[in-house]
PDB file of C-alpha atoms in Angstrom:
ATOM      1  CA  MET A 248     -45.633 -10.940 -20.904  1.00 35.00           C
ATOM      2  CA  THR A 249     -47.597 -10.022 -23.971  1.00 34.00           C
ATOM      3  CA  HIS A 250     -49.123 -12.749 -26.206  1.00 32.00           C
ATOM      4  CA  SER A 251     -46.629 -11.988 -29.203  1.00 33.00           C
ATOM      5  CA  ASP A 252     -43.577 -12.730 -26.544  1.00 38.00           C
ATOM      6  CA  GLU A 253     -44.944 -15.926 -26.081  1.00 36.00           C
ATOM      7  CA  GLN A 254     -45.383 -16.757 -29.491  1.00 36.00           C
ATOM      8  CA  HIS A 255     -41.684 -15.751 -29.923  1.00 42.00           C
ATOM      9  CA  GLY A 256     -40.510 -17.893 -27.091  1.00 49.00           C
ATOM     10  CA  GLU A 257     -39.338 -14.563 -25.306  1.00 61.00           C
ATOM     11  CA  HIS A 258     -39.019 -14.263 -21.715  1.00 71.00           C
ATOM     12  CA  THR A 259     -38.828 -10.881 -19.605  1.00 71.00           C
ATOM     13  CA  ILE A 260     -36.492 -10.492 -16.732  1.00 75.00           C
ATOM     14  CA  ALA A 261     -37.890  -9.113 -13.581  1.00 77.00           C
ATOM     15  CA  ASP A 262     -36.843  -5.697 -13.227  1.00 79.00           C
ATOM     16  CA  ASP A 263     -36.728  -4.315  -9.609  1.00 80.00           C
ATOM     17  CA  ARG A 264     -33.936  -1.507 -10.713  1.00 82.00           C
ATOM     18  CA  VAL A 265     -34.627   1.966  -9.202  1.00 83.00           C
ATOM     19  CA  SER A 266     -35.158   4.550 -12.183  1.00 85.00           C
ATOM     20  CA  PRO A 267     -32.908   7.667 -12.126  1.00 86.00           C
ATOM     21  CA  PRO A 268     -34.658  10.605 -11.160  1.00 82.00           C
ATOM     22  CA  HIS A 269     -35.803  12.791 -13.906  1.00 90.00           C
ATOM     23  CA  LEU A 270     -34.745  16.011 -11.799  1.00 88.00           C
ATOM     24  CA  GLY A 271     -31.736  16.249  -9.877  1.00 91.00           C
ATOM     25  CA  THR A 272     -28.206  17.771  -9.577  1.00 94.00           C
ATOM     26  CA  GLU A 273     -25.543  16.770 -11.825  1.00 95.00           C
ATOM     27  CA  ARG A 274     -23.832  14.490  -9.299  1.00 96.00           C
ATOM     28  CA  GLU A 275     -27.179  13.067  -8.059  1.00 96.00           C
ATOM     29  CA  THR A 276     -28.060  12.208 -11.863  1.00 96.00           C
ATOM     30  CA  LEU A 277     -24.569  10.758 -12.657  1.00 96.00           C
ATOM     31  CA  ARG A 278     -24.554   8.831  -9.400  1.00 96.00           C
ATOM     32  CA  ALA A 279     -28.283   7.559 -10.172  1.00 96.00           C
ATOM     33  CA  PHE A 280     -27.443   6.794 -13.912  1.00 96.00           C
ATOM     34  CA  LEU A 281     -24.258   4.773 -12.813  1.00 97.00           C
ATOM     35  CA  ASP A 282     -26.084   2.716 -10.147  1.00 97.00           C
ATOM     36  CA  HIS A 283     -28.969   1.905 -12.548  1.00 96.00           C
ATOM     37  CA  HIS A 284     -26.266   0.493 -15.020  1.00 97.00           C
ATOM     38  CA  ARG A 285     -24.581  -1.490 -12.563  1.00 97.00           C
ATOM     39  CA  ALA A 286     -27.875  -2.909 -11.400  1.00 96.00           C
ATOM     40  CA  THR A 287     -28.842  -3.397 -15.102  1.00 95.00           C
ATOM     41  CA  LEU A 288     -25.585  -5.765 -15.514  1.00 97.00           C
ATOM     42  CA  ALA A 289     -26.560  -7.656 -12.337  1.00 96.00           C
ATOM     43  CA  MET A 290     -30.162  -7.995 -13.439  1.00 95.00           C
ATOM     44  CA  LYS A 291     -28.933  -9.366 -16.904  1.00 95.00           C
ATOM     45  CA  CYS A 292     -26.934 -12.198 -14.917  1.00 96.00           C
ATOM     46  CA  ALA A 293     -29.793 -13.119 -12.209  1.00 94.00           C
ATOM     47  CA  GLY A 294     -30.920 -16.469 -12.016  1.00 93.00           C
ATOM     48  CA  LEU A 295     -28.302 -18.032 -14.424  1.00 95.00           C
ATOM     49  CA  SER A 296     -25.805 -20.919 -13.559  1.00 96.00           C
ATOM     50  CA  ASP A 297     -21.962 -20.457 -13.845  1.00 96.00           C
ATOM     51  CA  ASP A 298     -22.121 -22.575 -17.038  1.00 96.00           C
ATOM     52  CA  GLU A 299     -24.576 -20.272 -18.465  1.00 96.00           C
ATOM     53  CA  LEU A 300     -22.654 -17.265 -17.408  1.00 97.00           C
ATOM     54  CA  ARG A 301     -19.675 -18.442 -18.906  1.00 96.00           C
ATOM     55  CA  ARG A 302     -21.539 -19.081 -22.236  1.00 95.00           C
ATOM     56  CA  GLN A 303     -19.577 -17.261 -24.962  1.00 91.00           C
ATOM     57  CA  SER A 304     -21.481 -15.380 -27.668  1.00 87.00           C
ATOM     58  CA  MET A 305     -19.907 -16.815 -30.850  1.00 82.00           C
ATOM     59  CA  ALA A 306     -16.490 -17.741 -32.406  1.00 78.00           C
ATOM     60  CA  PRO A 307     -14.084 -16.378 -32.127  1.00 82.00           C
ATOM     61  CA  SER A 308     -15.360 -13.854 -29.665  1.00 85.00           C
ATOM     62  CA  ALA A 309     -14.836 -15.110 -25.943  1.00 83.00           C
ATOM     63  CA  LEU A 310     -17.406 -12.436 -24.659  1.00 93.00           C
ATOM     64  CA  SER A 311     -19.606 -13.922 -22.126  1.00 96.00           C
ATOM     65  CA  LEU A 312     -21.805 -12.318 -19.203  1.00 97.00           C
ATOM     66  CA  LEU A 313     -19.176 -13.392 -16.560  1.00 97.00           C
ATOM     67  CA  GLY A 314     -16.432 -11.910 -18.659  1.00 96.00           C
ATOM     68  CA  LEU A 315     -18.328  -8.595 -18.663  1.00 97.00           C
ATOM     69  CA  VAL A 316     -18.826  -8.802 -14.876  1.00 98.00           C
ATOM     70  CA  ARG A 317     -14.929  -9.427 -14.518  1.00 97.00           C
ATOM     71  CA  HIS A 318     -14.130  -6.699 -17.117  1.00 96.00           C
ATOM     72  CA  LEU A 319     -16.354  -4.030 -15.446  1.00 97.00           C
ATOM     73  CA  ALA A 320     -14.886  -4.774 -12.161  1.00 97.00           C
ATOM     74  CA  GLU A 321     -11.524  -4.011 -13.784  1.00 95.00           C
ATOM     75  CA  VAL A 322     -13.099  -0.794 -15.025  1.00 96.00           C
ATOM     76  CA  GLU A 323     -14.308   0.312 -11.638  1.00 97.00           C
ATOM     77  CA  ARG A 324     -10.912  -0.579 -10.302  1.00 96.00           C
ATOM     78  CA  ALA A 325      -8.984   1.435 -12.869  1.00 95.00           C
ATOM     79  CA  TRP A 326     -11.121   4.504 -12.738  1.00 97.00           C
ATOM     80  CA  PHE A 327     -12.004   4.743  -9.135  1.00 98.00           C
ATOM     81  CA  ARG A 328      -9.087   2.985  -6.908  1.00 97.00           C
ATOM     82  CA  ARG A 329      -6.306   3.554  -9.316  1.00 96.00           C
ATOM     83  CA  VAL A 330      -7.139   7.020 -10.188  1.00 97.00           C
ATOM     84  CA  PHE A 331      -8.223   8.420  -6.803  1.00 98.00           C
ATOM     85  CA  GLU A 332      -6.449   6.181  -4.345  1.00 97.00           C
ATOM     86  CA  ASP A 333      -3.469   4.180  -5.496  1.00 94.00           C
ATOM     87  CA  ASN A 334      -1.951   4.750  -8.910  1.00 92.00           C
ATOM     88  CA  ASP A 335       0.010   1.362  -8.501  1.00 91.00           C
ATOM     89  CA  ALA A 336      -3.057  -0.863  -7.554  1.00 93.00           C
ATOM     90  CA  PRO A 337      -2.695  -4.127  -9.545  1.00 93.00           C
ATOM     91  CA  MET A 338      -5.558  -5.036 -11.704  1.00 92.00           C
ATOM     92  CA  LEU A 339      -7.602  -7.968 -10.529  1.00 94.00           C
ATOM     93  CA  TRP A 340      -6.762 -10.401 -13.785  1.00 92.00           C
ATOM     94  CA  SER A 341      -3.955  -8.860 -15.457  1.00 87.00           C
ATOM     95  CA  PRO A 342      -0.512 -10.664 -14.953  1.00 85.00           C
ATOM     96  CA  PRO A 343       1.634  -8.687 -12.495  1.00 83.00           C
ATOM     97  CA  GLY A 344       2.824  -5.574 -13.629  1.00 79.00           C
ATOM     98  CA  VAL A 345       0.575  -5.490 -16.763  1.00 79.00           C
ATOM     99  CA  ILE A 346      -2.843  -3.893 -17.539  1.00 82.00           C
ATOM    100  CA  ASP A 347      -4.715  -5.968 -19.843  1.00 82.00           C
ATOM    101  CA  PHE A 348      -8.491  -5.359 -19.861  1.00 80.00           C
ATOM    102  CA  GLN A 349      -8.810  -8.164 -22.263  1.00 84.00           C
ATOM    103  CA  ALA A 350      -7.487 -10.596 -19.621  1.00 86.00           C
ATOM    104  CA  ALA A 351     -10.899 -10.205 -17.680  1.00 89.00           C
ATOM    105  CA  TYR A 352     -12.933 -11.486 -20.463  1.00 89.00           C
ATOM    106  CA  ASP A 353     -11.360 -15.276 -19.946  1.00 90.00           C
ATOM    107  CA  ALA A 354     -13.957 -16.272 -17.628  1.00 92.00           C
ATOM    108  CA  SER A 355     -13.317 -20.240 -18.598  1.00 91.00           C
ATOM    109  CA  ALA A 356     -12.354 -20.946 -15.132  1.00 92.00           C
ATOM    110  CA  SER A 357     -14.558 -18.239 -13.394  1.00 94.00           C
ATOM    111  CA  THR A 358     -17.478 -18.571 -11.090  1.00 96.00           C
ATOM    112  CA  ARG A 359     -20.276 -16.339 -10.263  1.00 97.00           C
ATOM    113  CA  SER A 360     -19.050 -16.143  -6.618  1.00 97.00           C
ATOM    114  CA  GLU A 361     -15.260 -15.179  -7.876  1.00 97.00           C
ATOM    115  CA  ALA A 362     -16.404 -12.369 -10.380  1.00 97.00           C
ATOM    116  CA  PHE A 363     -19.559 -11.018  -8.524  1.00 98.00           C
ATOM    117  CA  THR A 364     -17.279 -10.804  -5.197  1.00 98.00           C
ATOM    118  CA  ALA A 365     -14.684  -8.980  -7.264  1.00 98.00           C
ATOM    119  CA  TRP A 366     -17.155  -6.674  -9.132  1.00 98.00           C
ATOM    120  CA  GLU A 367     -19.181  -5.808  -5.811  1.00 98.00           C
ATOM    121  CA  ALA A 368     -16.100  -4.873  -3.958  1.00 98.00           C
ATOM    122  CA  GLU A 369     -14.934  -2.509  -6.649  1.00 98.00           C
ATOM    123  CA  VAL A 370     -18.313  -1.058  -7.176  1.00 98.00           C
ATOM    124  CA  GLU A 371     -18.520  -0.286  -3.338  1.00 98.00           C
ATOM    125  CA  ASN A 372     -15.142   1.145  -3.293  1.00 98.00           C
ATOM    126  CA  SER A 373     -15.935   3.325  -6.175  1.00 98.00           C
ATOM    127  CA  ARG A 374     -19.266   4.604  -4.252  1.00 98.00           C
ATOM    128  CA  ARG A 375     -17.003   5.259  -1.425  1.00 98.00           C
ATOM    129  CA  VAL A 376     -14.517   7.332  -3.310  1.00 98.00           C
ATOM    130  CA  GLU A 377     -17.470   9.411  -4.931  1.00 98.00           C
ATOM    131  CA  ARG A 378     -19.233   9.777  -1.822  1.00 97.00           C
ATOM    132  CA  ALA A 379     -16.307  11.039   0.042  1.00 98.00           C
ATOM    133  CA  ALA A 380     -15.264  13.411  -2.674  1.00 98.00           C
ATOM    134  CA  GLU A 381     -16.019  17.152  -1.889  1.00 97.00           C
ATOM    135  CA  SER A 382     -17.247  17.750  -5.583  1.00 97.00           C
ATOM    136  CA  LEU A 383     -16.900  16.243  -9.054  1.00 98.00           C
ATOM    137  CA  ASP A 384     -13.981  18.622  -9.576  1.00 98.00           C
ATOM    138  CA  LEU A 385     -11.858  16.285  -7.545  1.00 98.00           C
ATOM    139  CA  THR A 386      -8.892  15.201  -9.656  1.00 98.00           C
ATOM    140  CA  GLY A 387      -6.789  12.095  -9.681  1.00 98.00           C
ATOM    141  CA  ARG A 388      -4.145  10.841 -11.808  1.00 96.00           C
ATOM    142  CA  GLN A 389      -4.958   8.280 -14.575  1.00 94.00           C
ATOM    143  CA  PRO A 390      -1.952   6.313 -14.471  1.00 90.00           C
ATOM    144  CA  ARG A 391      -2.469   5.098 -18.156  1.00 88.00           C
ATOM    145  CA  TRP A 392      -2.429   8.307 -19.639  1.00 91.00           C
ATOM    146  CA  ASP A 393      -0.285  10.176 -16.941  1.00 92.00           C
ATOM    147  CA  GLU A 394      -2.781  12.984 -16.698  1.00 95.00           C
ATOM    148  CA  ASP A 395      -5.111  14.578 -14.346  1.00 97.00           C
ATOM    149  CA  VAL A 396      -8.876  13.633 -14.535  1.00 98.00           C
ATOM    150  CA  SER A 397     -11.958  14.950 -12.838  1.00 98.00           C
ATOM    151  CA  LEU A 398     -14.261  12.522 -10.785  1.00 98.00           C
ATOM    152  CA  ARG A 399     -16.672  13.827 -13.378  1.00 98.00           C
ATOM    153  CA  MET A 400     -14.839  12.608 -15.947  1.00 97.00           C
ATOM    154  CA  ALA A 401     -14.203   9.114 -14.490  1.00 98.00           C
ATOM    155  CA  MET A 402     -18.010   8.706 -13.597  1.00 98.00           C
ATOM    156  CA  VAL A 403     -19.004   9.481 -17.244  1.00 98.00           C
ATOM    157  CA  HIS A 404     -16.222   7.332 -18.497  1.00 97.00           C
ATOM    158  CA  VAL A 405     -17.369   4.296 -16.350  1.00 98.00           C
ATOM    159  CA  LEU A 406     -21.130   5.040 -17.170  1.00 97.00           C
ATOM    160  CA  LEU A 407     -20.251   5.022 -20.940  1.00 97.00           C
ATOM    161  CA  GLU A 408     -18.540   1.663 -20.273  1.00 97.00           C
ATOM    162  CA  TYR A 409     -21.567   0.146 -18.680  1.00 97.00           C
ATOM    163  CA  GLY A 410     -23.795   1.447 -21.354  1.00 96.00           C
ATOM    164  CA  ARG A 411     -21.713  -0.105 -24.171  1.00 95.00           C
ATOM    165  CA  HIS A 412     -21.466  -3.461 -22.196  1.00 96.00           C
ATOM    166  CA  ASN A 413     -25.181  -3.638 -21.018  1.00 95.00           C
ATOM    167  CA  GLY A 414     -25.982  -3.659 -24.790  1.00 94.00           C
ATOM    168  CA  HIS A 415     -23.724  -6.779 -25.211  1.00 95.00           C
ATOM    169  CA  ALA A 416     -25.206  -8.349 -21.999  1.00 96.00           C
ATOM    170  CA  ASP A 417     -28.644  -7.926 -23.661  1.00 94.00           C
ATOM    171  CA  LEU A 418     -27.642  -9.922 -26.526  1.00 93.00           C
ATOM    172  CA  LEU A 419     -25.736 -12.469 -24.321  1.00 95.00           C
ATOM    173  CA  ARG A 420     -28.770 -13.180 -22.066  1.00 95.00           C
ATOM    174  CA  GLU A 421     -31.162 -13.691 -25.065  1.00 93.00           C
ATOM    175  CA  GLY A 422     -28.975 -16.231 -26.475  1.00 93.00           C
ATOM    176  CA  ILE A 423     -28.826 -17.967 -23.308  1.00 93.00           C
ATOM    177  CA  ASP A 424     -32.469 -18.194 -22.626  1.00 91.00           C
ATOM    178  CA  GLY A 425     -34.498 -15.944 -24.553  1.00 90.00           C
ATOM    179  CA  SER A 426     -34.827 -13.348 -21.966  1.00 87.00           C
ATOM    180  CA  VAL A 427     -35.264  -9.748 -23.235  1.00 83.00           C
ATOM    181  CA  GLY A 428     -36.045  -6.462 -21.584  1.00 72.00           C
ATOM    182  CA  ALA A 429     -34.594  -3.334 -20.146  1.00 67.00           C
TER     183      ALA A 429
END
């Protein structure tokens, strides 16, 4: 922590993430950046209580770190499990028969255990699907669009989702305890 950080009340979060390689195949690079962003979300939530993880950004937004974890569990599920394994797999927090990504954001009754258990299970399933695929050209059916998509497209889409939401996580964490960084 620098002297100027201390003066502004900022805290830096410990960063033990593995950096993506500077050289690698397309697949190695996509896999590494996706895992880096997954680790970033976990890092932004580290050391916080359930109440802190549920803390919402500002009215009228219901956005919270725990809501982001739940949402990204749904994203992983929608893009790996539903596209490449089971088009009819239900979403985790949507009402039966409905796909509502907004439902996951309501973490008012959620806990770290509930959200992270679901997210970690979906991440592991996504990793398994990717590792088992012969190539990034593997196609699956995106049920929401009723169109085929490649594993490459799914990985890029999920990577972009993490990038967007990790920006939200930066601001949410800073608002909770002043922690900044990576």
